[in-house]
Amino acid sequence: MSLPTPGKPVRGSKSGNHLMALFDLLGRSWSMGIIWRLHEGSCTFRVLQDRCESISPTTLNKRLKELTQSFLIARTVDGYTLTDKGREIFLLLKPLESWARDWAKEFESNE
Amino acid sequence: MSLPTPGKPVRGSKSGNHLMALFDLLGRSWSMGIIWRLHEGSCTFRVLQDRCESISPTTLNKRLKELTQSFLIARTVDGYTLTDKGREIFLLLKPLESWARDWAKEFESNE
DNA sequence: TAGCTTTGCTACTCAAAATGTAGCAAAAAT
DNA sequence: ATTTTTGCTACATTTTGAGTAGCAAAGCTA
């Protein structure tokens, strides 16, 4: 499979830039959502699918493979977990949560 | 145009969750890349297109409209700028940069 | 001020990615 | 042993993004 690997950039970026490779990985549908949901606790494919509500099994499968090969998640006997790296990324994404709440106010006052 | 608005979620997410709306917005191709490049300084469409190297004008145009309507960027007489909100998001994304460098080491040692 | 260039797009066509649904083999439950 | 659940995969369709071409408006140039 062709993956976003640092130094081997993806989707048109010829920069060889690790950050852009990360943006590409996280910038695919459900990537960040999956990391977010997995942080609630390790779980099976099925349970993760339920947590993500509307994700299709095809996409979930694809994202899981990519994220696994990118060392953000790992398979265990009973499903999928965040790796240490995955938990680090989660912590970097976490501040977006409260930011998004404030952001919503812009929409409320401008609509 | 149909946009990711908090409370009016997008791409299958029926949660009404602001964070997921944000994930959806940022999780489109080039969204984070554009924010990153715009932080180098306000610029015109053309210059931004050059900074992003391989982005197509169609996609750049679409992303710019979305990000503008989401209050992350704004138009000025001489192009596009990050808004205060946009600069806030940039600051939240910034830690990913050094993280991505460490991440790259995983790939080097496992390939 | 007439022509030439650059800018900021839009309209198209085509390729890639994501969705939706069906279904199937393996494991687990009954 | 049979049924159910799990973890996918295959396939068809829709949506998204890329890759041109080109055009109207602004700016520069002679």
mmCIF file of C-alpha atoms (C1' of nucleotides) in Angstrom:
data_model
loop_
_atom_site.group_PDB
_atom_site.id
_atom_site.type_symbol
_atom_site.label_atom_id
_atom_site.label_comp_id
_atom_site.label_asym_id
_atom_site.label_seq_id
_atom_site.Cartn_x
_atom_site.Cartn_y
_atom_site.Cartn_z
ATOM 1 C CA MET A 1 0.000 0.000 0.000
ATOM 2 C CA SER A 2 1.112 3.545 -0.651
ATOM 3 C CA LEU A 3 1.291 5.487 2.569
ATOM 4 C CA PRO A 4 2.155 8.942 3.715
ATOM 5 C CA THR A 5 5.660 8.467 4.956
ATOM 6 C CA PRO A 6 7.904 11.282 6.079
ATOM 7 C CA GLY A 7 10.469 11.949 3.442
ATOM 8 C CA LYS A 8 8.272 10.246 0.889
ATOM 9 C CA PRO A 9 5.577 12.785 0.493
ATOM 10 C CA VAL A 10 2.101 12.318 -0.688
ATOM 11 C CA ARG A 11 -0.748 13.867 -2.604
ATOM 12 C CA GLY A 12 1.300 16.167 -4.755
ATOM 13 C CA SER A 13 3.578 17.556 -2.079
ATOM 14 C CA LYS A 14 7.122 17.284 -3.373
ATOM 15 C CA SER A 15 8.618 18.941 -0.328
ATOM 16 C CA GLY A 16 9.780 15.838 1.498
ATOM 17 C CA ASN A 17 8.526 17.654 4.529
ATOM 18 C CA HIS A 18 7.513 15.578 7.522
ATOM 19 C CA LEU A 19 4.920 18.058 8.659
ATOM 20 C CA MET A 20 3.214 17.992 5.283
ATOM 21 C CA ALA A 21 3.236 14.208 5.345
ATOM 22 C CA LEU A 22 1.531 14.402 8.729
ATOM 23 C CA PHE A 23 -0.979 16.942 7.449
ATOM 24 C CA ASP A 24 -1.712 14.583 4.608
ATOM 25 C CA LEU A 25 -2.244 11.631 6.921
ATOM 26 C CA LEU A 26 -4.394 13.528 9.408
ATOM 27 C CA GLY A 27 -6.107 15.362 6.573
ATOM 28 C CA ARG A 28 -7.923 12.296 5.350
ATOM 29 C CA SER A 29 -11.485 11.631 6.253
ATOM 30 C CA TRP A 30 -11.909 10.311 9.764
ATOM 31 C CA SER A 31 -8.196 10.165 10.647
ATOM 32 C CA MET A 32 -8.490 12.603 13.510
ATOM 33 C CA GLY A 33 -11.911 11.304 14.469
ATOM 34 C CA ILE A 34 -10.565 7.782 14.808
ATOM 35 C CA ILE A 35 -7.664 8.908 16.994
ATOM 36 C CA TRP A 36 -10.089 10.876 19.119
ATOM 37 C CA ARG A 37 -12.471 7.950 19.532
ATOM 38 C CA LEU A 38 -9.737 5.444 20.203
ATOM 39 C CA HIS A 39 -8.541 7.569 23.088
ATOM 40 C CA GLU A 40 -11.777 6.695 24.864
ATOM 41 C CA GLY A 41 -10.260 3.249 25.122
ATOM 42 C CA SER A 42 -8.947 0.376 23.064
ATOM 43 C CA CYS A 43 -11.647 -1.509 21.243
ATOM 44 C CA THR A 44 -12.604 -3.786 18.395
ATOM 45 C CA PHE A 45 -13.255 -2.837 14.807
ATOM 46 C CA ARG A 46 -16.982 -3.083 15.372
ATOM 47 C CA VAL A 47 -17.045 -0.940 18.494
ATOM 48 C CA LEU A 48 -14.862 1.671 16.854
ATOM 49 C CA GLN A 49 -17.252 1.684 13.924
ATOM 50 C CA ASP A 50 -20.102 2.340 16.339
ATOM 51 C CA ARG A 51 -18.218 5.137 18.091
ATOM 52 C CA CYS A 52 -17.690 6.816 14.737
ATOM 53 C CA GLU A 53 -21.374 6.427 13.950
ATOM 54 C CA SER A 54 -21.441 7.071 10.238
ATOM 55 C CA ILE A 55 -18.097 5.752 9.056
ATOM 56 C CA SER A 56 -18.195 3.043 6.409
ATOM 57 C CA PRO A 57 -16.322 -0.213 7.030
ATOM 58 C CA THR A 58 -14.285 0.363 3.867
ATOM 59 C CA THR A 59 -12.990 3.697 5.042
ATOM 60 C CA LEU A 60 -12.460 2.541 8.624
ATOM 61 C CA ASN A 61 -10.431 -0.370 7.374
ATOM 62 C CA LYS A 62 -8.303 1.806 5.148
ATOM 63 C CA ARG A 63 -7.659 4.426 7.831
ATOM 64 C CA LEU A 64 -6.778 1.753 10.386
ATOM 65 C CA LYS A 65 -4.200 0.262 8.065
ATOM 66 C CA GLU A 66 -2.665 3.638 7.337
ATOM 67 C CA LEU A 67 -2.593 4.703 10.980
ATOM 68 C CA THR A 68 -1.141 1.358 11.986
ATOM 69 C CA GLN A 69 1.628 1.587 9.405
ATOM 70 C CA SER A 70 2.267 5.115 10.582
ATOM 71 C CA PHE A 71 2.772 3.867 14.155
ATOM 72 C CA LEU A 72 -0.124 5.845 15.615
ATOM 73 C CA ILE A 73 -2.231 2.820 16.409
ATOM 74 C CA ALA A 74 -1.533 -0.863 16.912
ATOM 75 C CA ARG A 75 -3.427 -4.126 16.803
ATOM 76 C CA THR A 76 -3.793 -6.212 19.928
ATOM 77 C CA VAL A 77 -5.517 -9.487 20.624
ATOM 78 C CA ASP A 78 -8.718 -7.635 21.296
ATOM 79 C CA GLY A 79 -8.695 -4.926 18.680
ATOM 80 C CA TYR A 80 -7.004 -1.606 18.218
ATOM 81 C CA THR A 81 -5.148 0.756 20.593
ATOM 82 C CA LEU A 82 -3.347 4.040 20.393
ATOM 83 C CA THR A 83 0.405 3.664 20.557
ATOM 84 C CA ASP A 84 2.544 6.046 22.591
ATOM 85 C CA LYS A 85 2.935 8.150 19.453
ATOM 86 C CA GLY A 86 -0.814 8.040 18.953
ATOM 87 C CA ARG A 87 -1.437 9.251 22.466
ATOM 88 C CA GLU A 88 1.041 12.061 21.906
ATOM 89 C CA ILE A 89 -0.852 13.164 18.807
ATOM 90 C CA PHE A 90 -4.086 13.006 20.758
ATOM 91 C CA LEU A 91 -2.631 15.356 23.351
ATOM 92 C CA LEU A 92 -1.651 17.770 20.589
ATOM 93 C CA LEU A 93 -5.159 17.624 19.138
ATOM 94 C CA LYS A 94 -6.895 18.005 22.467
ATOM 95 C CA PRO A 95 -6.641 21.810 22.686
ATOM 96 C CA LEU A 96 -8.709 21.975 19.507
ATOM 97 C CA GLU A 97 -11.692 20.814 21.530
ATOM 98 C CA SER A 98 -12.178 23.917 23.615
ATOM 99 C CA TRP A 99 -11.105 26.107 20.738
ATOM 100 C CA ALA A 100 -13.910 24.640 18.658
ATOM 101 C CA ARG A 101 -16.411 25.626 21.315
ATOM 102 C CA ASP A 102 -15.369 29.278 21.094
ATOM 103 C CA TRP A 103 -15.323 29.059 17.335
ATOM 104 C CA ALA A 104 -18.960 28.042 17.367
ATOM 105 C CA LYS A 105 -19.857 31.376 18.928
ATOM 106 C CA GLU A 106 -18.624 33.148 15.794
ATOM 107 C CA PHE A 107 -21.168 31.213 13.803
ATOM 108 C CA GLU A 108 -23.963 31.881 16.260
ATOM 109 C CA SER A 109 -23.348 35.621 16.199
ATOM 110 C CA ASN A 110 -22.910 35.793 12.429
ATOM 111 C CA GLU A 111 -25.877 33.770 11.225
ATOM 112 C CA MET B 1 -22.304 26.516 -0.643
ATOM 113 C CA SER B 2 -22.495 23.814 1.930
ATOM 114 C CA LEU B 3 -19.948 24.332 4.659
ATOM 115 C CA PRO B 4 -18.860 22.656 7.822
ATOM 116 C CA THR B 5 -20.584 24.720 10.431
ATOM 117 C CA PRO B 6 -20.594 23.853 14.095
ATOM 118 C CA GLY B 7 -23.930 22.450 15.017
ATOM 119 C CA LYS B 8 -24.545 21.653 11.391
ATOM 120 C CA PRO B 9 -22.169 18.823 10.916
ATOM 121 C CA VAL B 10 -20.773 17.496 7.742
ATOM 122 C CA ARG B 11 -19.661 14.406 5.909
ATOM 123 C CA GLY B 12 -21.834 11.950 7.704
ATOM 124 C CA SER B 13 -21.262 13.105 11.240
ATOM 125 C CA LYS B 14 -24.644 13.525 12.842
ATOM 126 C CA SER B 15 -23.246 14.436 16.227
ATOM 127 C CA GLY B 16 -23.682 18.197 16.059
ATOM 128 C CA ASN B 17 -20.274 18.282 17.649
ATOM 129 C CA HIS B 18 -18.162 21.362 17.042
ATOM 130 C CA LEU B 19 -14.909 19.452 17.298
ATOM 131 C CA MET B 20 -16.012 17.004 14.637
ATOM 132 C CA ALA B 21 -17.027 19.895 12.402
ATOM 133 C CA LEU B 22 -13.550 21.296 12.875
ATOM 134 C CA PHE B 23 -11.969 17.923 12.156
ATOM 135 C CA ASP B 24 -14.024 17.806 9.004
ATOM 136 C CA LEU B 25 -12.936 21.261 7.898
ATOM 137 C CA LEU B 26 -9.257 20.714 8.673
ATOM 138 C CA GLY B 27 -9.484 17.179 7.366
ATOM 139 C CA ARG B 28 -9.905 18.240 3.777
ATOM 140 C CA SER B 29 -7.032 18.309 1.382
ATOM 141 C CA TRP B 30 -4.740 21.287 1.861
ATOM 142 C CA SER B 31 -6.758 22.949 4.666
ATOM 143 C CA MET B 32 -3.956 22.726 7.198
ATOM 144 C CA GLY B 33 -1.335 23.327 4.539
ATOM 145 C CA ILE B 34 -3.008 26.570 3.506
ATOM 146 C CA ILE B 35 -3.215 27.821 7.073
ATOM 147 C CA TRP B 36 0.421 26.920 7.554
ATOM 148 C CA ARG B 37 1.533 28.728 4.383
ATOM 149 C CA LEU B 38 -0.598 31.768 5.026
ATOM 150 C CA HIS B 39 1.093 32.211 8.372
ATOM 151 C CA GLU B 40 4.280 33.042 6.467
ATOM 152 C CA GLY B 41 2.453 36.209 5.535
ATOM 153 C CA SER B 42 -0.642 37.522 3.816
ATOM 154 C CA CYS B 43 -0.537 37.112 0.078
ATOM 155 C CA THR B 44 -2.415 36.881 -3.157
ATOM 156 C CA PHE B 45 -4.104 33.856 -4.630
ATOM 157 C CA ARG B 46 -1.246 33.374 -7.030
ATOM 158 C CA VAL B 47 1.502 33.564 -4.426
ATOM 159 C CA LEU B 48 -0.378 31.213 -2.146
ATOM 160 C CA GLN B 49 -0.718 28.820 -5.036
ATOM 161 C CA ASP B 50 3.054 28.974 -5.509
ATOM 162 C CA ARG B 51 3.716 28.407 -1.806
ATOM 163 C CA CYS B 52 1.557 25.307 -1.923
ATOM 164 C CA GLU B 53 3.442 24.104 -4.996
ATOM 165 C CA SER B 54 1.196 21.384 -6.277
ATOM 166 C CA ILE B 55 -2.271 22.590 -5.331
ATOM 167 C CA SER B 56 -4.729 23.017 -8.173
ATOM 168 C CA PRO B 57 -6.501 26.368 -8.559
ATOM 169 C CA THR B 58 -9.849 24.630 -8.246
ATOM 170 C CA THR B 59 -9.019 23.180 -4.872
ATOM 171 C CA LEU B 60 -7.306 26.321 -3.621
ATOM 172 C CA ASN B 61 -10.346 28.337 -4.548
ATOM 173 C CA LYS B 62 -12.693 25.954 -2.805
ATOM 174 C CA ARG B 63 -10.598 25.745 0.362
ATOM 175 C CA LEU B 64 -10.230 29.520 0.496
ATOM 176 C CA LYS B 65 -13.985 29.978 0.314
ATOM 177 C CA GLU B 66 -14.579 27.416 3.037
ATOM 178 C CA LEU B 67 -11.910 28.811 5.336
ATOM 179 C CA THR B 68 -13.171 32.325 4.753
ATOM 180 C CA GLN B 69 -16.737 31.382 5.597
ATOM 181 C CA SER B 70 -15.399 29.597 8.649
ATOM 182 C CA PHE B 71 -13.707 32.800 9.835
ATOM 183 C CA LEU B 72 -10.186 31.391 9.710
ATOM 184 C CA ILE B 73 -9.035 33.566 6.850
ATOM 185 C CA ALA B 74 -10.213 36.848 5.354
ATOM 186 C CA ARG B 75 -9.887 38.705 2.094
ATOM 187 C CA THR B 76 -8.141 42.052 1.983
ATOM 188 C CA VAL B 77 -7.396 44.464 -0.835
ATOM 189 C CA ASP B 78 -4.210 42.594 -1.582
ATOM 190 C CA GLY B 79 -5.213 39.002 -1.089
ATOM 191 C CA TYR B 80 -5.777 36.691 1.820
ATOM 192 C CA THR B 81 -4.803 36.819 5.522
ATOM 193 C CA LEU B 82 -5.250 34.704 8.575
ATOM 194 C CA THR B 83 -7.832 36.117 10.950
ATOM 195 C CA ASP B 84 -7.280 36.137 14.707
ATOM 196 C CA LYS B 85 -9.058 32.791 14.828
ATOM 197 C CA GLY B 86 -6.867 31.543 12.029
ATOM 198 C CA ARG B 87 -3.741 32.556 13.876
ATOM 199 C CA GLU B 88 -5.038 30.787 16.973
ATOM 200 C CA ILE B 89 -5.490 27.586 14.992
ATOM 201 C CA PHE B 90 -2.013 27.966 13.592
ATOM 202 C CA LEU B 91 -0.617 28.150 17.109
ATOM 203 C CA LEU B 92 -2.468 24.972 18.001
ATOM 204 C CA LEU B 93 -1.074 23.227 14.917
ATOM 205 C CA LYS B 94 2.450 24.458 15.455
ATOM 206 C CA PRO B 95 3.479 21.780 17.988
ATOM 207 C CA LEU B 96 2.823 19.188 15.303
ATOM 208 C CA GLU B 97 5.904 20.444 13.485
ATOM 209 C CA SER B 98 8.501 19.224 15.948
ATOM 210 C CA TRP B 99 6.429 16.158 16.708
ATOM 211 C CA ALA B 100 6.558 15.245 13.026
ATOM 212 C CA ARG B 101 10.345 15.375 13.115
ATOM 213 C CA ASP B 102 10.488 12.797 15.891
ATOM 214 C CA TRP B 103 7.868 10.730 14.152
ATOM 215 C CA ALA B 104 10.119 10.517 11.107
ATOM 216 C CA LYS B 105 12.708 8.687 13.194
ATOM 217 C CA GLU B 106 10.256 5.811 13.675
ATOM 218 C CA PHE B 107 10.126 5.386 9.936
ATOM 219 C CA GLU B 108 13.877 5.574 9.545
ATOM 220 C CA SER B 109 14.464 2.890 12.158
ATOM 221 C CA ASN B 110 11.696 0.631 10.850
ATOM 222 C CA GLU B 111 12.372 0.680 7.129
ATOM 223 C "C1'" DT C 1 -4.376 54.855 -24.984
ATOM 224 C "C1'" DA C 2 -3.710 50.555 -27.358
ATOM 225 C "C1'" DG C 3 -1.819 46.481 -26.677
ATOM 226 C "C1'" DC C 4 0.528 42.905 -23.634
ATOM 227 C "C1'" DT C 5 0.952 40.612 -19.222
ATOM 228 C "C1'" DT C 6 -0.421 39.135 -14.903
ATOM 229 C "C1'" DT C 7 -3.920 37.961 -11.695
ATOM 230 C "C1'" DG C 8 -7.885 35.606 -9.998
ATOM 231 C "C1'" DC C 9 -10.481 33.002 -10.862
ATOM 232 C "C1'" DT C 10 -14.418 29.453 -13.510
ATOM 233 C "C1'" DA C 11 -15.696 25.535 -16.622
ATOM 234 C "C1'" DC C 12 -14.691 21.712 -18.128
ATOM 235 C "C1'" DT C 13 -12.955 16.647 -18.093
ATOM 236 C "C1'" DC C 14 -10.744 12.923 -15.804
ATOM 237 C "C1'" DA C 15 -8.739 10.362 -11.782
ATOM 238 C "C1'" DA C 16 -8.836 9.230 -7.027
ATOM 239 C "C1'" DA C 17 -11.104 8.785 -2.659
ATOM 240 C "C1'" DA C 18 -15.112 7.847 0.194
ATOM 241 C "C1'" DT C 19 -19.699 5.913 0.707
ATOM 242 C "C1'" DG C 20 -23.262 2.240 0.814
ATOM 243 C "C1'" DT C 21 -24.501 -2.199 0.518
ATOM 244 C "C1'" DA C 22 -23.876 -7.089 0.164
ATOM 245 C "C1'" DG C 23 -21.765 -10.847 1.575
ATOM 246 C "C1'" DC C 24 -18.417 -14.182 3.344
ATOM 247 C "C1'" DA C 25 -15.008 -16.734 6.323
ATOM 248 C "C1'" DA C 26 -13.523 -17.189 11.084
ATOM 249 C "C1'" DA C 27 -14.403 -16.869 15.915
ATOM 250 C "C1'" DA C 28 -17.593 -16.745 19.684
ATOM 251 C "C1'" DA C 29 -21.854 -17.576 21.854
ATOM 252 C "C1'" DT C 30 -25.989 -20.652 22.629
ATOM 253 C "C1'" DA D 1 -24.217 -28.184 15.877
ATOM 254 C "C1'" DT D 2 -26.323 -24.137 14.765
ATOM 255 C "C1'" DT D 3 -26.765 -19.311 15.081
ATOM 256 C "C1'" DT D 4 -24.731 -14.893 15.808
ATOM 257 C "C1'" DT D 5 -21.252 -11.653 15.841
ATOM 258 C "C1'" DT D 6 -17.010 -9.959 14.172
ATOM 259 C "C1'" DG D 7 -13.807 -8.316 10.857
ATOM 260 C "C1'" DC D 8 -13.352 -7.617 7.141
ATOM 261 C "C1'" DT D 9 -13.497 -7.531 1.275
ATOM 262 C "C1'" DA D 10 -15.815 -6.714 -3.381
ATOM 263 C "C1'" DC D 11 -18.370 -4.077 -6.026
ATOM 264 C "C1'" DA D 12 -21.075 -0.164 -7.698
ATOM 265 C "C1'" DT D 13 -22.017 4.734 -7.046
ATOM 266 C "C1'" DT D 14 -21.134 9.345 -5.469
ATOM 267 C "C1'" DT D 15 -18.177 12.873 -4.043
ATOM 268 C "C1'" DT D 16 -13.820 15.098 -3.975
ATOM 269 C "C1'" DG D 17 -9.670 16.702 -6.019
ATOM 270 C "C1'" DA D 18 -6.408 17.229 -10.013
ATOM 271 C "C1'" DG D 19 -5.237 19.013 -14.673
ATOM 272 C "C1'" DT D 20 -5.856 21.456 -18.042
ATOM 273 C "C1'" DA D 21 -7.863 25.660 -20.852
ATOM 274 C "C1'" DG D 22 -9.467 29.952 -20.971
ATOM 275 C "C1'" DC D 23 -11.549 34.399 -19.856
ATOM 276 C "C1'" DA D 24 -12.615 38.992 -17.713
ATOM 277 C "C1'" DA D 25 -10.500 42.574 -14.983
ATOM 278 C "C1'" DA D 26 -6.543 45.025 -13.374
ATOM 279 C "C1'" DG D 27 -1.953 46.674 -14.079
ATOM 280 C "C1'" DC D 28 2.039 47.672 -16.736
ATOM 281 C "C1'" DT D 29 4.396 49.214 -21.054
ATOM 282 C "C1'" DA D 30 5.218 51.710 -25.238
#
